[in-house]
């Protein structure tokens, strides 16, 4: 019987999970628990044709995961008969300590705990999820897979902020990146697809969160997210790059607290701040109906991506392939067009009918004459976590 890995992603008020075959990425079962601790919670579990959705209060992660394990018993598949060889946990921040997936022990838990100040909401939620899962599934190894690990290879020139060296050292301020599991999966998939390991690649992960990376022969050499996932591209609700002096300006003149500004930059900005909507599908229809804010919002979003493409081509000293992935990257042909328009001088030529053709799986959307290949590759972070978990045990 094939091995399986239970992949768990615990957020502050949610748990997402998938039972994955690490050999081919097949999701045998999947589900989520949302709005934990908020009165009415949502639980959804899918196993082949069998689906269940419940709307009961779930007080905490322990209760949520217990309920999930009940559903595996009642709806299937039975975990005791599924050859589960590991539980793979997504962890957002691994700091400078983890450059690969690692089997959980008490030292690992202490280190993740020590990193909570760098990712207060995420790492503490991830920790809760790991501890609960360890208690409920004590007989399998638990492995942590860090969103930052792929970017531990960044050269000092790109990982270092030009900040007072002592302050940066004392408070561990540097560029850690995020979405690393996705960038790693996609860049590896591209190398396999093109049959070349020495590629100079730009990966654009455009989802609700968005990030770009520059990958040279499989090694990440730059990325747009920094100390936290706030830096870089324009996102659903986050500003991306902004002059940090805007924070001082708001504190001094708008008398906003640090928490208010944190909330503004992370939750009320990006496309939502510019247009009122964070879903690009809605923003495009607003723009088509003549909404000026929506047009400007899309232009700002595309302009930022284009800036990163140009700067990463320079960082890499050349470019072989650009790959779009995640919700916007995989589905939004118009945005792919806007973000690559006018880049023919870099050897980037989109084929408009290939770009517009709908399809699943890996797709080439550049012209045959394009020096730089442009691809769409569906990301699969769960598969990558499952593969890394198996490699770690
Ligand atoms: P997350 O970052 O939450 O994992 P996804 O990668 O699934 O999210 O991306 C979700 C976003 O993808 C949505 O908010 C929406 O903006 C965008 N999206 C999904 N489908 C389309 C589409 N057909 N056209 C444009 N944007 C899309």
Short mmCIF file of C-alpha atoms and ligand atoms in Angstrom, two decimals:
data_model
loop_
_atom_site.label_atom_id
_atom_site.label_comp_id
_atom_site.label_asym_id
_atom_site.label_seq_id
_atom_site.Cartn_x
_atom_site.Cartn_y
_atom_site.Cartn_z
CA UNK A 1 0.00 0.00 0.00
CA UNK A 2 1.23 3.50 -0.86
CA UNK A 3 2.61 5.70 1.90
CA UNK A 4 0.58 8.78 2.85
CA UNK A 5 1.32 12.01 4.71
CA UNK A 6 -1.21 14.06 6.64
CA UNK A 7 -0.42 17.70 5.84
CA UNK A 8 -1.67 20.20 8.41
CA UNK A 9 -1.75 23.98 8.15
CA UNK A 10 -2.95 25.60 11.39
CA UNK A 11 -3.85 29.27 11.27
CA UNK A 12 -4.94 31.47 14.15
CA UNK A 13 -8.61 30.49 13.70
CA UNK A 14 -8.43 27.68 11.14
CA UNK A 15 -7.00 24.26 10.36
CA UNK A 16 -6.57 23.10 6.76
CA UNK A 17 -5.51 19.55 6.05
CA UNK A 18 -4.89 17.07 3.26
CA UNK A 19 -4.03 13.40 3.22
CA UNK A 20 -1.47 13.25 0.41
CA UNK A 21 0.24 10.48 -1.53
CA UNK A 22 3.82 11.83 -1.59
CA UNK A 23 4.65 9.79 -4.70
CA UNK A 24 2.31 11.67 -7.01
CA UNK A 25 0.73 14.47 -4.94
CA UNK A 26 -2.75 12.93 -5.12
CA UNK A 27 -4.99 14.43 -2.40
CA UNK A 28 -6.78 11.38 -1.01
CA UNK A 29 -8.88 13.44 1.40
CA UNK A 30 -8.93 17.09 2.40
CA UNK A 31 -10.79 19.55 4.51
CA UNK A 32 -10.79 22.57 6.72
CA UNK A 33 -12.07 23.95 9.98
CA UNK A 34 -12.72 27.67 9.96
CA UNK A 35 -13.76 30.28 12.55
CA UNK A 36 -12.40 28.30 15.50
CA UNK A 37 -13.43 29.95 18.76
CA UNK A 38 -15.86 32.32 17.01
CA UNK A 39 -19.20 30.77 18.02
CA UNK A 40 -20.27 29.16 14.77
CA UNK A 41 -17.46 27.25 13.06
CA UNK A 42 -17.39 25.66 9.63
CA UNK A 43 -16.00 22.18 9.06
CA UNK A 44 -15.69 20.59 5.65
CA UNK A 45 -14.28 17.15 4.89
CA UNK A 46 -14.01 15.55 1.44
CA UNK A 47 -13.05 11.97 0.63
CA UNK A 48 -13.71 11.11 -3.00
CA UNK A 49 -17.45 11.40 -3.55
CA UNK A 50 -18.12 11.63 0.18
CA UNK A 51 -18.41 15.18 1.43
CA UNK A 52 -19.61 16.56 4.71
CA UNK A 53 -20.11 20.13 5.86
CA UNK A 54 -20.94 21.02 9.46
CA UNK A 55 -21.69 24.24 11.22
CA UNK A 56 -21.07 23.60 14.91
CA UNK A 57 -19.21 25.61 17.51
CA UNK A 58 -15.58 24.52 17.80
CA UNK A 59 -13.88 26.13 20.76
CA UNK A 60 -10.23 25.52 20.04
CA UNK A 61 -7.69 23.73 17.83
CA UNK A 62 -7.78 20.59 20.01
CA UNK A 63 -11.52 20.24 19.56
CA UNK A 64 -11.19 21.04 15.83
CA UNK A 65 -8.57 18.38 15.19
CA UNK A 66 -10.41 15.80 17.32
CA UNK A 67 -13.47 16.40 15.15
CA UNK A 68 -11.36 16.03 11.98
CA UNK A 69 -10.02 12.68 13.22
CA UNK A 70 -13.61 11.57 13.97
CA UNK A 71 -14.52 12.40 10.37
CA UNK A 72 -11.61 10.36 9.05
CA UNK A 73 -13.09 7.44 11.06
CA UNK A 74 -16.71 7.95 10.02
CA UNK A 75 -16.45 9.32 6.44
CA UNK A 76 -13.03 7.87 5.60
CA UNK A 77 -10.39 7.05 4.86
CA UNK A 78 -9.53 5.27 8.09
CA UNK A 79 -6.18 6.75 9.11
CA UNK A 80 -5.13 3.52 10.83
CA UNK A 81 -5.41 1.74 7.49
CA UNK A 82 -3.87 4.52 5.36
CA UNK A 83 -0.17 3.87 5.98
CA UNK A 84 0.37 7.41 7.33
CA UNK A 85 4.16 7.70 7.63
CA UNK A 86 4.33 11.32 8.82
CA UNK A 87 2.33 14.40 9.71
CA UNK A 88 3.75 17.43 7.86
CA UNK A 89 3.10 20.80 9.49
CA UNK A 90 3.42 24.08 7.66
CA UNK A 91 5.27 26.63 9.80
CA UNK A 92 5.53 30.23 8.67
CA UNK A 93 8.75 31.43 10.30
CA UNK A 94 11.87 29.32 10.76
CA UNK A 95 14.19 32.30 11.24
CA UNK A 96 17.87 31.61 10.59
CA UNK A 97 17.57 28.18 12.26
CA UNK A 98 15.90 25.98 9.69
CA UNK A 99 16.97 25.58 6.08
CA UNK A 100 15.06 22.34 5.59
CA UNK A 101 12.14 20.25 6.87
CA UNK A 102 12.87 18.91 10.34
CA UNK A 103 11.42 16.16 12.56
CA UNK A 104 9.76 17.72 15.62
CA UNK A 105 11.38 17.24 19.02
CA UNK A 106 11.34 19.42 22.13
CA UNK A 107 14.28 21.56 20.91
CA UNK A 108 12.52 22.23 17.62
CA UNK A 109 9.35 23.27 19.48
CA UNK A 110 11.36 25.62 21.71
CA UNK A 111 13.00 27.23 18.68
CA UNK A 112 9.66 27.77 16.92
CA UNK A 113 8.39 29.31 20.16
CA UNK A 114 11.42 31.60 20.36
CA UNK A 115 10.60 32.81 16.83
CA UNK A 116 7.05 33.91 17.78
CA UNK A 117 8.04 37.62 17.99
CA UNK A 118 8.95 37.49 14.27
CA UNK A 119 5.53 36.05 13.31
CA UNK A 120 3.25 36.52 16.32
CA UNK A 121 -0.05 35.25 14.90
CA UNK A 122 1.32 32.59 12.60
CA UNK A 123 3.99 30.80 14.60
CA UNK A 124 1.87 30.56 17.75
CA UNK A 125 -1.03 29.10 15.76
CA UNK A 126 1.34 26.67 14.04
CA UNK A 127 2.73 25.61 17.44
CA UNK A 128 -0.73 24.99 18.84
CA UNK A 129 -1.55 22.83 15.83
CA UNK A 130 1.64 20.78 16.19
CA UNK A 131 1.14 20.14 19.90
CA UNK A 132 -2.49 19.11 19.48
CA UNK A 133 -1.65 16.84 16.55
CA UNK A 134 1.23 15.22 18.45
CA UNK A 135 -1.13 14.40 21.29
CA UNK A 136 -3.82 12.98 19.00
CA UNK A 137 -1.46 11.14 16.63
CA UNK A 138 1.40 10.06 18.92
CA UNK A 139 2.64 7.11 16.88
CA UNK A 140 3.84 8.89 13.72
CA UNK A 141 6.72 11.33 13.31
CA UNK A 142 5.69 14.98 13.02
CA UNK A 143 7.73 17.09 10.61
CA UNK A 144 7.82 20.88 10.34
CA UNK A 145 8.17 22.44 6.89
CA UNK A 146 9.07 26.12 6.99
CA UNK A 147 7.83 28.81 4.61
CA UNK A 148 11.19 30.52 5.01
CA UNK A 149 13.54 27.52 4.54
CA UNK A 150 14.00 27.84 0.76
CA UNK A 151 15.24 31.40 1.25
CA UNK A 152 17.93 30.55 3.80
CA UNK A 153 20.22 30.27 0.78
CA UNK A 154 19.87 33.99 -0.08
CA UNK A 155 23.29 35.61 -0.44
CA UNK A 156 24.07 38.23 2.21
CA UNK A 157 23.72 40.96 -0.42
CA UNK A 158 20.01 40.27 -0.81
CA UNK A 159 19.17 39.05 2.71
CA UNK A 160 20.70 42.03 4.53
CA UNK A 161 18.89 45.31 5.20
CA UNK A 162 21.06 48.43 5.30
CA UNK A 163 20.20 48.94 8.95
CA UNK A 164 22.55 49.55 11.88
CA UNK A 165 24.34 46.21 12.07
CA UNK A 166 24.06 45.80 15.84
CA UNK A 167 20.35 46.61 15.95
CA UNK A 168 19.70 44.19 13.06
CA UNK A 169 21.71 41.45 14.80
CA UNK A 170 20.12 41.94 18.21
CA UNK A 171 16.57 41.87 16.86
CA UNK A 172 17.19 39.32 14.07
CA UNK A 173 16.10 41.79 11.37
CA UNK A 174 16.88 40.47 7.87
CA UNK A 175 15.03 39.23 4.83
CA UNK A 176 13.60 35.76 5.56
CA UNK A 177 11.10 35.58 2.71
CA UNK A 178 7.88 33.55 2.72
CA UNK A 179 5.89 31.25 0.39
CA UNK A 180 9.19 29.34 0.13
CA UNK A 181 7.48 25.96 -0.19
CA UNK A 182 5.60 27.19 -3.24
CA UNK A 183 8.65 28.86 -4.85
CA UNK A 184 10.67 25.70 -4.29
CA UNK A 185 7.95 23.42 -5.70
CA UNK A 186 7.34 25.61 -8.76
CA UNK A 187 11.01 26.22 -9.63
CA UNK A 188 11.74 22.49 -9.33
CA UNK A 189 8.70 21.62 -11.46
CA UNK A 190 9.86 24.10 -14.13
CA UNK A 191 13.39 22.64 -14.15
CA UNK A 192 11.96 19.12 -14.53
CA UNK A 193 9.53 20.26 -17.24
CA UNK A 194 12.27 21.94 -19.29
CA UNK A 195 14.82 19.25 -18.45
CA UNK A 196 17.43 21.79 -17.31
CA UNK A 197 18.81 22.34 -13.84
CA UNK A 198 20.90 25.45 -14.64
CA UNK A 199 17.97 27.78 -15.34
CA UNK A 200 17.75 31.43 -14.33
CA UNK A 201 14.16 31.68 -13.16
CA UNK A 202 11.72 34.24 -11.84
CA UNK A 203 8.74 32.76 -9.99
CA UNK A 204 5.70 34.97 -9.42
CA UNK A 205 3.40 33.56 -6.72
CA UNK A 206 0.31 35.77 -7.05
CA UNK A 207 -2.43 34.72 -4.65
CA UNK A 208 -4.07 36.72 -1.90
CA UNK A 209 -0.52 37.02 -0.58
CA UNK A 210 1.94 37.63 -3.42
CA UNK A 211 5.69 37.23 -3.76
CA UNK A 212 8.41 37.02 -6.39
CA UNK A 213 11.65 35.08 -6.28
CA UNK A 214 14.81 34.86 -8.33
CA UNK A 215 16.17 31.31 -8.56
CA UNK A 216 19.54 30.48 -10.10
CA UNK A 217 20.20 26.79 -10.82
CA UNK A 218 17.76 25.73 -8.10
CA UNK A 219 19.06 28.16 -5.48
CA UNK A 220 16.99 31.17 -4.33
CA UNK A 221 19.07 34.34 -4.74
CA UNK A 222 16.44 36.99 -4.03
CA UNK A 223 12.82 37.26 -2.92
CA UNK A 224 10.34 40.05 -2.43
CA UNK A 225 8.98 39.24 1.02
CA UNK A 226 11.27 40.35 3.81
CA UNK A 227 11.33 40.28 7.58
CA UNK A 228 7.61 39.54 7.27
CA UNK A 229 5.25 38.81 4.37
CA UNK A 230 4.38 42.52 4.16
CA UNK A 231 7.21 43.55 1.83
CA UNK A 232 7.29 43.34 -1.95
CA UNK A 233 4.43 42.99 -4.42
CA UNK A 234 0.99 44.56 -4.06
CA UNK A 235 -1.29 41.94 -2.44
CA UNK A 236 -4.97 41.36 -1.71
CA UNK A 237 -4.90 43.44 1.46
CA UNK A 238 -1.18 44.25 2.03
CA UNK A 239 0.72 47.27 0.75
CA UNK A 240 3.89 45.47 -0.31
CA UNK A 241 6.78 47.93 -0.64
CA UNK A 242 6.13 51.30 0.95
CA UNK A 243 8.40 53.99 2.34
CA UNK A 244 8.73 53.07 6.06
CA UNK A 245 8.51 56.79 6.79
CA UNK A 246 4.78 56.50 6.05
CA UNK A 247 4.58 54.74 9.42
CA UNK A 248 6.21 57.68 11.26
CA UNK A 249 4.01 60.10 9.35
CA UNK A 250 0.82 58.26 10.39
CA UNK A 251 1.96 57.92 14.00
CA UNK A 252 2.84 61.61 14.27
CA UNK A 253 0.07 63.18 12.22
CA UNK A 254 -2.84 60.71 12.29
CA UNK A 255 -2.01 59.69 15.88
CA UNK A 256 -2.45 56.06 14.97
CA UNK A 257 -1.04 53.41 17.28
CA UNK A 258 1.49 50.83 16.06
CA UNK A 259 -1.28 48.19 16.12
CA UNK A 260 -3.57 50.43 14.05
CA UNK A 261 -0.86 50.98 11.45
CA UNK A 262 -0.01 47.27 11.43
CA UNK A 263 -3.67 46.55 10.73
CA UNK A 264 -3.86 49.26 8.04
CA UNK A 265 -0.80 48.05 6.14
CA UNK A 266 -1.58 44.31 6.43
CA UNK A 267 -5.38 44.15 6.30
CA UNK A 268 -6.80 47.32 4.77
CA UNK A 269 -4.36 48.11 1.97
CA UNK A 270 -3.27 46.43 -1.26
CA UNK A 271 -6.06 45.92 -3.79
CA UNK A 272 -8.67 46.16 -1.03
CA UNK A 273 -7.38 49.56 0.03
CA UNK A 274 -7.09 50.82 -3.54
CA UNK A 275 -10.38 49.50 -4.92
CA UNK A 276 -12.51 48.22 -2.02
CA UNK A 277 -12.07 44.60 -3.24
CA UNK A 278 -9.23 42.16 -2.77
CA UNK A 279 -10.45 39.62 -5.34
CA UNK A 280 -8.94 40.46 -8.74
CA UNK A 281 -11.90 38.91 -10.56
CA UNK A 282 -14.14 41.59 -9.07
CA UNK A 283 -11.56 44.34 -9.62
CA UNK A 284 -11.35 43.47 -13.34
CA UNK A 285 -15.13 43.65 -13.75
CA UNK A 286 -15.18 46.99 -11.94
CA UNK A 287 -12.45 48.28 -14.28
CA UNK A 288 -14.38 47.06 -17.33
CA UNK A 289 -17.43 48.93 -16.06
CA UNK A 290 -15.33 52.11 -15.98
CA UNK A 291 -14.33 52.31 -12.31
CA UNK A 292 -11.24 54.53 -12.21
CA UNK A 293 -9.95 53.27 -8.86
CA UNK A 294 -10.07 49.71 -10.16
CA UNK A 295 -8.08 50.70 -13.27
CA UNK A 296 -5.45 52.45 -11.19
CA UNK A 297 -5.35 49.52 -8.73
CA UNK A 298 -4.67 47.02 -11.53
CA UNK A 299 -2.03 49.32 -13.02
CA UNK A 300 -0.25 49.63 -9.64
CA UNK A 301 -0.38 45.85 -9.17
CA UNK A 302 1.07 45.15 -12.64
CA UNK A 303 3.69 47.92 -12.41
CA UNK A 304 5.08 46.45 -9.19
CA UNK A 305 5.42 42.99 -10.74
CA UNK A 306 7.17 44.49 -13.76
CA UNK A 307 9.66 46.28 -11.50
CA UNK A 308 10.54 43.00 -9.82
CA UNK A 309 10.93 41.21 -13.15
CA UNK A 310 13.39 43.88 -14.29
CA UNK A 311 15.36 43.93 -11.08
CA UNK A 312 15.54 40.14 -10.82
CA UNK A 313 16.71 39.84 -14.44
CA UNK A 314 19.55 42.15 -13.36
CA UNK A 315 20.23 40.22 -10.14
CA UNK A 316 20.35 36.94 -12.08
CA UNK A 317 22.46 38.41 -14.88
CA UNK A 318 20.10 36.92 -17.45
CA UNK A 319 16.77 35.16 -17.60
CA UNK A 320 15.51 31.87 -19.02
CA UNK A 321 11.99 31.55 -17.66
CA UNK A 322 9.25 33.43 -15.82
CA UNK A 323 6.55 31.35 -14.13
CA UNK A 324 3.17 32.49 -12.89
CA UNK A 325 1.48 30.55 -10.09
CA UNK A 326 -1.27 30.73 -7.39
CA UNK A 327 -4.83 32.10 -7.70
CA UNK A 328 -4.08 35.21 -9.78
CA UNK A 329 -0.98 33.82 -11.51
CA UNK A 330 -2.75 30.66 -12.67
CA UNK A 331 -6.07 32.20 -13.69
CA UNK A 332 -5.71 35.85 -14.57
CA UNK A 333 -4.60 36.07 -18.23
CA UNK A 334 -5.20 39.82 -18.32
CA UNK A 335 -2.86 40.44 -15.36
CA UNK A 336 -0.17 38.18 -16.88
CA UNK A 337 -0.44 40.30 -20.01
CA UNK A 338 -0.27 43.62 -18.13
CA UNK A 339 2.71 42.49 -16.04
CA UNK A 340 4.81 41.44 -19.05
CA UNK A 341 3.74 44.12 -21.53
CA UNK A 342 6.63 46.11 -22.98
CA UNK A 343 9.29 43.65 -21.83
CA UNK A 344 10.16 42.44 -25.34
CA UNK A 345 13.57 44.15 -24.96
CA UNK A 346 14.33 41.56 -22.25
CA UNK A 347 13.37 38.74 -24.62
CA UNK A 348 9.92 38.27 -23.06
CA UNK A 349 7.19 37.79 -25.68
CA UNK A 350 3.80 36.54 -24.59
CA UNK A 351 1.64 34.60 -27.04
CA UNK A 352 -1.74 36.15 -26.48
CA UNK A 353 -3.85 33.22 -27.64
CA UNK A 354 -1.82 30.73 -25.57
CA UNK A 355 -2.10 33.08 -22.62
CA UNK A 356 -5.87 33.37 -23.01
CA UNK A 357 -6.50 29.66 -23.63
CA UNK A 358 -7.95 28.01 -20.58
CA UNK A 359 -6.25 24.90 -19.32
CA UNK A 360 -4.97 23.02 -16.34
CA UNK A 361 -1.51 21.75 -15.58
CA UNK A 362 1.76 23.23 -16.84
CA UNK A 363 1.30 25.60 -19.79
CA UNK A 364 3.76 27.55 -21.94
CA UNK A 365 2.28 30.93 -22.80
CA UNK A 366 5.22 32.59 -24.56
CA UNK A 367 5.75 32.70 -28.31
CA UNK A 368 8.07 30.14 -29.85
CA UNK A 369 10.40 33.04 -30.73
CA UNK A 370 10.51 34.32 -27.12
CA UNK A 371 14.03 34.04 -25.68
CA UNK A 372 12.53 33.86 -22.19
CA UNK A 373 9.91 31.16 -21.71
CA UNK A 374 6.79 32.22 -19.84
CA UNK A 375 4.96 29.43 -18.02
CA UNK A 376 1.91 28.87 -15.86
CA UNK A 377 2.47 26.18 -13.24
CA UNK A 378 -0.20 25.32 -10.67
CA UNK A 379 1.42 25.38 -7.24
CA UNK A 380 1.00 22.45 -4.87
CA UNK A 381 2.36 23.30 -1.45
CA UNK A 382 0.73 20.25 0.16
CA UNK A 383 2.57 17.88 -2.16
CA UNK A 384 5.87 19.68 -1.50
CA UNK A 385 5.27 19.47 2.27
CA UNK A 386 4.46 15.75 1.97
CA UNK A 387 7.60 15.07 -0.09
CA UNK A 388 9.80 17.03 2.28
CA UNK A 389 8.24 15.30 5.31
CA UNK A 390 9.07 11.90 3.85
CA UNK A 391 12.62 13.03 3.04
CA UNK A 392 13.05 14.30 6.62
CA UNK A 393 12.08 11.06 8.31
P1 LIG B 1 -4.24 32.26 -1.00
O1 LIG B 1 -3.16 33.26 -1.18
O2 LIG B 1 -5.28 32.65 -0.02
O3 LIG B 1 -3.78 30.82 -0.92
P2 LIG B 1 -5.00 31.80 -3.80
O4 LIG B 1 -3.63 31.50 -4.29
O5 LIG B 1 -6.03 30.75 -3.94
O6 LIG B 1 -5.05 32.35 -2.33
O7 LIG B 1 -5.49 33.11 -4.55
C1 LIG B 1 -6.74 33.68 -4.27
C2 LIG B 1 -6.93 34.89 -5.17
O8 LIG B 1 -6.79 34.50 -6.52
C3 LIG B 1 -8.32 35.49 -5.11
O9 LIG B 1 -8.42 36.43 -4.07
C4 LIG B 1 -8.44 36.19 -6.46
O10 LIG B 1 -7.92 37.51 -6.36
C5 LIG B 1 -7.51 35.42 -7.34
N1 LIG B 1 -8.20 34.66 -8.39
C6 LIG B 1 -8.71 33.41 -8.34
N2 LIG B 1 -9.26 33.08 -9.53
C7 LIG B 1 -9.10 34.13 -10.34
C8 LIG B 1 -9.44 34.43 -11.70
N3 LIG B 1 -10.08 33.56 -12.48
N4 LIG B 1 -9.09 35.64 -12.18
C9 LIG B 1 -8.45 36.54 -11.42
N5 LIG B 1 -8.08 36.32 -10.15
C10 LIG B 1 -8.40 35.15 -9.62
#
